[in-house]
Each structure stands twice: as structure tokens, then as C-alpha cells.
PDB file of C-alpha atoms in Angstrom:
ATOM      1  CA  MET A   1      -0.133  -0.123   0.047  1.00  0.00           C
ATOM      2  CA  ALA A   2       1.387   3.512  -0.772  1.00  0.00           C
ATOM      3  CA  PRO A   3       1.796   6.085   1.830  1.00  0.00           C
ATOM      4  CA  PRO A   4      -0.583   8.975   1.655  1.00  0.00           C
ATOM      5  CA  ALA A   5      -0.063  11.823  -0.554  1.00  0.00           C
ATOM      6  CA  TRP A   6       2.064  14.614   0.796  1.00  0.00           C
ATOM      7  CA  GLY A   7      -0.009  17.019   3.313  1.00  0.00           C
ATOM      8  CA  ARG A   8      -2.674  14.449   3.879  1.00  0.00           C
ATOM      9  CA  ARG A   9      -2.859  12.364   7.026  1.00  0.00           C
ATOM     10  CA  ALA A  10      -5.275   9.622   7.399  1.00  0.00           C
ATOM     11  CA  GLY A  11      -8.428  10.851   9.341  1.00  0.00           C
ATOM     12  CA  PHE A  12      -8.021  14.687   8.967  1.00  0.00           C
ATOM     13  CA  PRO A  13     -10.121  16.387   6.117  1.00  0.00           C
ATOM     14  CA  PRO A  14      -7.976  18.470   3.731  1.00  0.00           C
ATOM     15  CA  VAL A  15      -9.238  21.840   4.743  1.00  0.00           C
ATOM     16  CA  LEU A  16      -8.476  21.423   8.303  1.00  0.00           C
ATOM     17  CA  PRO A  17      -5.211  23.133   8.106  1.00  0.00           C
ATOM     18  CA  LEU A  18      -6.919  25.988   6.368  1.00  0.00           C
ATOM     19  CA  PHE A  19      -9.321  26.489   9.446  1.00  0.00           C
ATOM     20  CA  VAL A  20      -6.551  26.446  11.731  1.00  0.00           C
ATOM     21  CA  VAL A  21      -4.697  29.125   9.934  1.00  0.00           C
ATOM     22  CA  LEU A  22      -7.810  31.286   9.778  1.00  0.00           C
ATOM     23  CA  ALA A  23      -8.510  30.768  13.398  1.00  0.00           C
ATOM     24  CA  VAL A  24      -4.946  31.750  14.399  1.00  0.00           C
ATOM     25  CA  ALA A  25      -5.123  34.771  12.154  1.00  0.00           C
ATOM     26  CA  LEU A  26      -8.623  35.844  13.389  1.00  0.00           C
ATOM     27  CA  LEU A  27      -7.439  35.571  16.918  1.00  0.00           C
ATOM     28  CA  GLY A  28      -4.418  37.617  16.312  1.00  0.00           C
ATOM     29  CA  PHE A  29      -6.488  40.190  14.485  1.00  0.00           C
ATOM     30  CA  ALA A  30      -8.824  40.278  17.587  1.00  0.00           C
ATOM     31  CA  ALA A  31      -5.932  40.856  19.859  1.00  0.00           C
ATOM     32  CA  LEU A  32      -4.850  43.639  17.827  1.00  0.00           C
ATOM     33  CA  GLU A  33      -8.006  45.309  17.755  1.00  0.00           C
ATOM     34  CA  LEU A  34      -8.655  44.983  21.380  1.00  0.00           C
ATOM     35  CA  THR A  35      -5.348  47.149  22.010  1.00  0.00           C
ATOM     36  CA  ARG A  36      -6.186  49.604  19.199  1.00  0.00           C
ATOM     37  CA  ASP A  37      -6.793  53.104  20.226  1.00  0.00           C
ATOM     38  CA  GLY A  38      -4.504  52.560  23.274  1.00  0.00           C
ATOM     39  CA  GLY A  39      -2.821  55.889  24.180  1.00  0.00           C
ATOM     40  CA  SER A  40      -4.602  58.082  21.780  1.00  0.00           C
ATOM     41  CA  THR A  41      -6.053  61.011  23.220  1.00  0.00           C
ATOM     42  CA  LEU A  42      -9.580  62.687  22.202  1.00  0.00           C
ATOM     43  CA  ALA A  43     -10.680  66.249  23.379  1.00  0.00           C
ATOM     44  CA  GLY A  44     -13.688  68.465  22.676  1.00  0.00           C
ATOM     45  CA  HIS A  45     -17.306  68.944  23.776  1.00  0.00           C
ATOM     46  CA  ALA A  46     -18.988  65.731  24.777  1.00  0.00           C
ATOM     47  CA  GLU A  47     -22.522  64.551  25.509  1.00  0.00           C
ATOM     48  CA  ALA A  48     -23.921  62.041  28.029  1.00  0.00           C
ATOM     49  CA  VAL A  49     -25.294  59.046  26.708  1.00  0.00           C
ATOM     50  CA  ASP A  50     -25.771  57.502  29.895  1.00  0.00           C
ATOM     51  CA  GLY A  51     -23.955  57.571  33.372  1.00  0.00           C
ATOM     52  CA  ASP A  52     -20.763  56.020  32.214  1.00  0.00           C
ATOM     53  CA  THR A  53     -20.901  56.585  28.351  1.00  0.00           C
ATOM     54  CA  LEU A  54     -19.994  59.810  26.528  1.00  0.00           C
ATOM     55  CA  LYS A  55     -20.252  60.632  22.854  1.00  0.00           C
ATOM     56  CA  LEU A  56     -17.462  62.917  21.536  1.00  0.00           C
ATOM     57  CA  GLY A  57     -18.016  63.679  17.862  1.00  0.00           C
ATOM     58  CA  ARG A  58     -18.682  60.175  16.226  1.00  0.00           C
ATOM     59  CA  ALA A  59     -16.816  58.284  19.021  1.00  0.00           C
ATOM     60  CA  ARG A  60     -18.509  56.743  21.685  1.00  0.00           C
ATOM     61  CA  ILE A  61     -16.616  56.496  24.943  1.00  0.00           C
ATOM     62  CA  ARG A  62     -17.006  54.140  27.920  1.00  0.00           C
ATOM     63  CA  LEU A  63     -15.373  55.421  31.217  1.00  0.00           C
ATOM     64  CA  VAL A  64     -13.210  52.960  32.796  1.00  0.00           C
ATOM     65  CA  GLY A  65     -12.971  52.254  36.605  1.00  0.00           C
ATOM     66  CA  LEU A  66     -16.744  52.735  37.320  1.00  0.00           C
ATOM     67  CA  ASP A  67     -20.285  51.216  36.144  1.00  0.00           C
ATOM     68  CA  ALA A  68     -23.386  53.419  36.353  1.00  0.00           C
ATOM     69  CA  PRO A  69     -26.927  52.427  36.220  1.00  0.00           C
ATOM     70  CA  GLU A  70     -28.337  51.896  32.682  1.00  0.00           C
ATOM     71  CA  ALA A  71     -30.651  54.753  31.587  1.00  0.00           C
ATOM     72  CA  GLU A  72     -33.770  52.429  31.884  1.00  0.00           C
ATOM     73  CA  GLN A  73     -32.694  51.178  35.413  1.00  0.00           C
ATOM     74  CA  THR A  74     -34.436  52.193  38.390  1.00  0.00           C
ATOM     75  CA  CYS A  75     -33.452  51.979  42.040  1.00  0.00           C
ATOM     76  CA  SER A  76     -35.326  52.132  45.395  1.00  0.00           C
ATOM     77  CA  ASP A  77     -35.042  54.997  47.956  1.00  0.00           C
ATOM     78  CA  ALA A  78     -34.879  54.501  51.372  1.00  0.00           C
ATOM     79  CA  SER A  79     -38.721  54.417  51.576  1.00  0.00           C
ATOM     80  CA  GLY A  80     -38.551  51.510  48.940  1.00  0.00           C
ATOM     81  CA  ARG A  81     -40.081  53.841  46.180  1.00  0.00           C
ATOM     82  CA  ASP A  82     -38.645  53.424  42.965  1.00  0.00           C
ATOM     83  CA  TRP A  83     -37.009  56.293  41.105  1.00  0.00           C
ATOM     84  CA  PRO A  84     -35.018  56.586  37.868  1.00  0.00           C
ATOM     85  CA  CYS A  85     -31.434  56.229  39.048  1.00  0.00           C
ATOM     86  CA  GLY A  86     -30.139  55.555  35.456  1.00  0.00           C
ATOM     87  CA  LEU A  87     -31.633  58.803  34.146  1.00  0.00           C
ATOM     88  CA  SER A  88     -30.389  60.571  37.079  1.00  0.00           C
ATOM     89  CA  ALA A  89     -26.757  59.372  36.786  1.00  0.00           C
ATOM     90  CA  LYS A  90     -27.150  60.434  33.088  1.00  0.00           C
ATOM     91  CA  ALA A  91     -28.388  63.848  34.143  1.00  0.00           C
ATOM     92  CA  PHE A  92     -25.418  64.315  36.572  1.00  0.00           C
ATOM     93  CA  VAL A  93     -22.830  63.453  33.997  1.00  0.00           C
ATOM     94  CA  ALA A  94     -24.664  65.923  31.397  1.00  0.00           C
ATOM     95  CA  GLY A  95     -24.250  68.654  34.078  1.00  0.00           C
ATOM     96  CA  ALA A  96     -20.824  67.804  34.632  1.00  0.00           C
ATOM     97  CA  LEU A  97     -20.058  67.783  30.980  1.00  0.00           C
ATOM     98  CA  HIS A  98     -21.780  71.263  30.291  1.00  0.00           C
ATOM     99  CA  GLY A  99     -19.895  73.908  28.876  1.00  0.00           C
ATOM    100  CA  GLY A 100     -16.733  72.349  29.475  1.00  0.00           C
ATOM    101  CA  GLU A 101     -13.943  70.661  27.347  1.00  0.00           C
ATOM    102  CA  ILE A 102     -13.335  67.074  27.935  1.00  0.00           C
ATOM    103  CA  ALA A 103      -9.809  65.221  27.318  1.00  0.00           C
ATOM    104  CA  CYS A 104      -9.989  61.209  27.281  1.00  0.00           C
ATOM    105  CA  ALA A 105      -7.053  58.887  27.337  1.00  0.00           C
ATOM    106  CA  ALA A 106      -8.164  55.861  25.188  1.00  0.00           C
ATOM    107  CA  ARG A 107      -7.080  52.400  26.397  1.00  0.00           C
ATOM    108  CA  GLY A 108      -8.799  49.988  23.848  1.00  0.00           C
ATOM    109  CA  ARG A 109     -12.250  49.044  23.223  1.00  0.00           C
ATOM    110  CA  ASP A 110     -15.080  47.026  24.926  1.00  0.00           C
ATOM    111  CA  ALA A 111     -17.233  44.480  23.590  1.00  0.00           C
ATOM    112  CA  TYR A 112     -19.703  47.099  22.019  1.00  0.00           C
ATOM    113  CA  GLY A 113     -16.865  48.623  20.247  1.00  0.00           C
ATOM    114  CA  ARG A 114     -16.773  51.821  22.400  1.00  0.00           C
ATOM    115  CA  LEU A 115     -13.276  53.383  23.157  1.00  0.00           C
ATOM    116  CA  LEU A 116     -12.287  52.668  26.706  1.00  0.00           C
ATOM    117  CA  ALA A 117     -11.089  55.726  28.183  1.00  0.00           C
ATOM    118  CA  SER A 118     -10.249  57.840  31.488  1.00  0.00           C
ATOM    119  CA  CYS A 119     -11.591  61.422  31.028  1.00  0.00           C
ATOM    120  CA  THR A 120     -10.875  64.754  32.618  1.00  0.00           C
ATOM    121  CA  ILE A 121     -13.000  67.905  32.312  1.00  0.00           C
ATOM    122  CA  ASP A 122     -11.556  71.134  33.140  1.00  0.00           C
ATOM    123  CA  GLY A 123      -8.611  69.190  34.798  1.00  0.00           C
ATOM    124  CA  ARG A 124     -10.840  67.201  36.989  1.00  0.00           C
ATOM    125  CA  ASP A 125     -11.235  63.343  36.884  1.00  0.00           C
ATOM    126  CA  LEU A 126     -14.926  62.865  35.546  1.00  0.00           C
ATOM    127  CA  GLY A 127     -14.903  59.184  36.690  1.00  0.00           C
ATOM    128  CA  ALA A 128     -13.896  60.165  40.059  1.00  0.00           C
ATOM    129  CA  GLU A 129     -16.561  62.770  40.172  1.00  0.00           C
ATOM    130  CA  ILE A 130     -19.445  60.399  39.213  1.00  0.00           C
ATOM    131  CA  VAL A 131     -18.399  57.983  41.758  1.00  0.00           C
ATOM    132  CA  SER A 132     -17.853  60.313  44.590  1.00  0.00           C
ATOM    133  CA  GLU A 133     -21.339  61.772  43.938  1.00  0.00           C
ATOM    134  CA  GLY A 134     -22.952  58.318  44.046  1.00  0.00           C
ATOM    135  CA  TRP A 135     -23.952  57.759  40.512  1.00  0.00           C
ATOM    136  CA  ALA A 136     -21.841  54.381  39.899  1.00  0.00           C
ATOM    137  CA  VAL A 137     -20.296  51.604  41.402  1.00  0.00           C
ATOM    138  CA  ALA A 138     -16.462  51.655  41.297  1.00  0.00           C
ATOM    139  CA  ASP A 139     -13.591  49.332  40.313  1.00  0.00           C
ATOM    140  CA  LEU A 140     -10.444  49.400  42.455  1.00  0.00           C
ATOM    141  CA  PRO A 141      -9.100  52.946  41.295  1.00  0.00           C
ATOM    142  CA  TYR A 142     -12.239  54.650  42.572  1.00  0.00           C
ATOM    143  CA  ALA A 143     -12.667  52.577  45.650  1.00  0.00           C
ATOM    144  CA  PRO A 144     -12.189  55.552  48.098  1.00  0.00           C
ATOM    145  CA  GLN A 145     -14.556  57.772  46.320  1.00  0.00           C
ATOM    146  CA  GLU A 146     -17.361  55.152  46.316  1.00  0.00           C
ATOM    147  CA  GLY A 147     -16.629  54.301  50.143  1.00  0.00           C
ATOM    148  CA  ALA A 148     -17.327  58.149  50.689  1.00  0.00           C
ATOM    149  CA  ALA A 149     -20.368  58.149  48.772  1.00  0.00           C
ATOM    150  CA  ARG A 150     -21.792  55.261  50.509  1.00  0.00           C
ATOM    151  CA  LEU A 151     -21.230  56.601  53.882  1.00  0.00           C
ATOM    152  CA  ALA A 152     -22.948  59.681  52.791  1.00  0.00           C
ATOM    153  CA  ARG A 153     -25.719  57.764  51.230  1.00  0.00           C
ATOM    154  CA  ARG A 154     -25.554  59.704  47.995  1.00  0.00           C
ATOM    155  CA  GLY A 155     -26.957  58.951  44.661  1.00  0.00           C
ATOM    156  CA  ILE A 156     -27.626  55.255  44.252  1.00  0.00           C
ATOM    157  CA  TRP A 157     -26.391  54.434  47.811  1.00  0.00           C
ATOM    158  CA  SER A 158     -29.372  56.557  49.302  1.00  0.00           C
ATOM    159  CA  GLY A 159     -31.503  53.140  49.052  1.00  0.00           C
ATOM    160  CA  THR A 160     -31.143  50.006  47.267  1.00  0.00           C
ATOM    161  CA  PHE A 161     -30.367  48.998  43.631  1.00  0.00           C
ATOM    162  CA  VAL A 162     -29.359  46.020  41.469  1.00  0.00           C
ATOM    163  CA  PRO A 163     -25.785  46.386  40.455  1.00  0.00           C
ATOM    164  CA  PRO A 164     -25.673  47.564  36.960  1.00  0.00           C
ATOM    165  CA  ALA A 165     -23.778  44.551  35.644  1.00  0.00           C
ATOM    166  CA  GLU A 166     -26.347  42.192  37.157  1.00  0.00           C
ATOM    167  CA  TRP A 167     -29.071  44.202  35.761  1.00  0.00           C
ATOM    168  CA  ARG A 168     -27.916  44.206  32.314  1.00  0.00           C
ATOM    169  CA  ARG A 169     -27.558  40.401  32.521  1.00  0.00           C
ATOM    170  CA  THR A 170     -31.086  40.022  33.793  1.00  0.00           C
ATOM    171  CA  HIS A 171     -32.722  42.541  31.319  1.00  0.00           C
ATOM    172  CA  GLY A 172     -30.834  41.249  27.897  1.00  0.00           C
ATOM    173  CA  ALA A 173     -28.796  44.087  27.797  1.00  0.00           C
ATOM    174  CA  ALA A 174     -25.438  42.137  28.382  1.00  0.00           C
ATOM    175  CA  PRO A 175     -22.964  41.843  24.924  1.00  0.00           C
ATOM    176  CA  SER A 176     -23.601  38.797  23.126  1.00  0.00           C
ATOM    177  CA  LEU A 177     -20.961  36.910  21.480  1.00  0.00           C
ATOM    178  CA  TRP A 178     -21.747  38.401  18.103  1.00  0.00           C
ATOM    179  CA  ASP A 179     -21.306  41.937  19.778  1.00  0.00           C
ATOM    180  CA  TRP A 180     -18.125  41.045  20.935  1.00  0.00           C
ATOM    181  CA  ILE A 181     -16.946  39.655  17.470  1.00  0.00           C
ATOM    182  CA  ARG A 182     -18.731  42.717  15.660  1.00  0.00           C
ATOM    183  CA  SER A 183     -16.709  45.061  17.865  1.00  0.00           C
ATOM    184  CA  TRP A 184     -13.443  43.601  16.324  1.00  0.00           C
ATOM    185  CA  PHE A 185     -14.332  45.392  13.090  1.00  0.00           C
ATOM    186  CA  GLN A 186     -15.609  48.534  14.137  1.00  0.00           C
TER     187      GLN A 186
END
């Protein structure tokens, strides 16, 4: 019996090497895209999309280090009454942005294709202000500001709320696999 032709092995379909090469190329491209825009700076007048997302020209920017309630999200006050905490967080950010010029340092993109960035307005850290006033839960960099907001019962800490990440999961607002893949090409 003659050995199999060069490049073919028994049990492997002839297109398998092509799929492996394509998969490796796609993963490499994805890694490059996730780091794209890192280190760039955007500046100008921005508008609030919600409590942690801004629009600056055509760019959508997701502030890093915090997670604010979604625009449709409600919280409960100390008496148990619901109130539109997501809209209130957005209103706070809109007020903080009013009339000032923002400068954002990009750090990549998220699963929705938004730029991930830290932003300052008139020299003040916007993320720190949002968390300090109680309009978002914080990651490690803003933990002291969250602690102060909790103690003072400001914003969302004035009553009870579902953490924004959990709210998104239970309301179908979390990114799907397709959103994540599509973000590579934006």
C-alpha cells in the first residue's frame, strides 16, 4: 500500500489546516483590535449617553473604573419607592460636561466597540466625580470615592439597587458573542 499523498494524513480532512490558519489569524486580529486606540487622546465637547458612556463627535466612549446604572434602570429610595436612577446618573454626567472641554485617554475598546478611556474635564477626573457623587459603583481605582459616597448615602447609595452589571444580565442588555465579534471590526 502506498503512503498517503504529501500534506494529507489519515483521519484529517484536507481543509483542516486552512481552518487552523484562519482561526489563528482571526485571534491575532482580535488581539490587535482590542489594543487599538490605546494611548490616543480625544478632546472636545462631549454629551452624556448614560452615566458612564459619552459621545464625543462620532466616538462613543465608555469610562473605565466605574459602572453606572443603565438609562432604563430604577433604584429604590430609603422608603422603598422606585426612582429613575439611570436617568439621574445620566443627568449628573450631562451637568458635569456642560460647557467644558473634555480630554480622554483611550485604552482600547469594549465588547460594544466603544473606546475605553479615562477622561478629565477642566482638569478634574470625571470618573472620580461620578463615583464620588454616588452615581456609579467603582472598580479599584475609585474605591475610596465609592466608600465616601456609600457613607454619605449619595446617589444610588441612598437606598437599594441592583448592581448595573447584574441588571444588564437580567434585562438582556449584556453583550452577546456576536456583539463582541462585531466590535473587532468597528
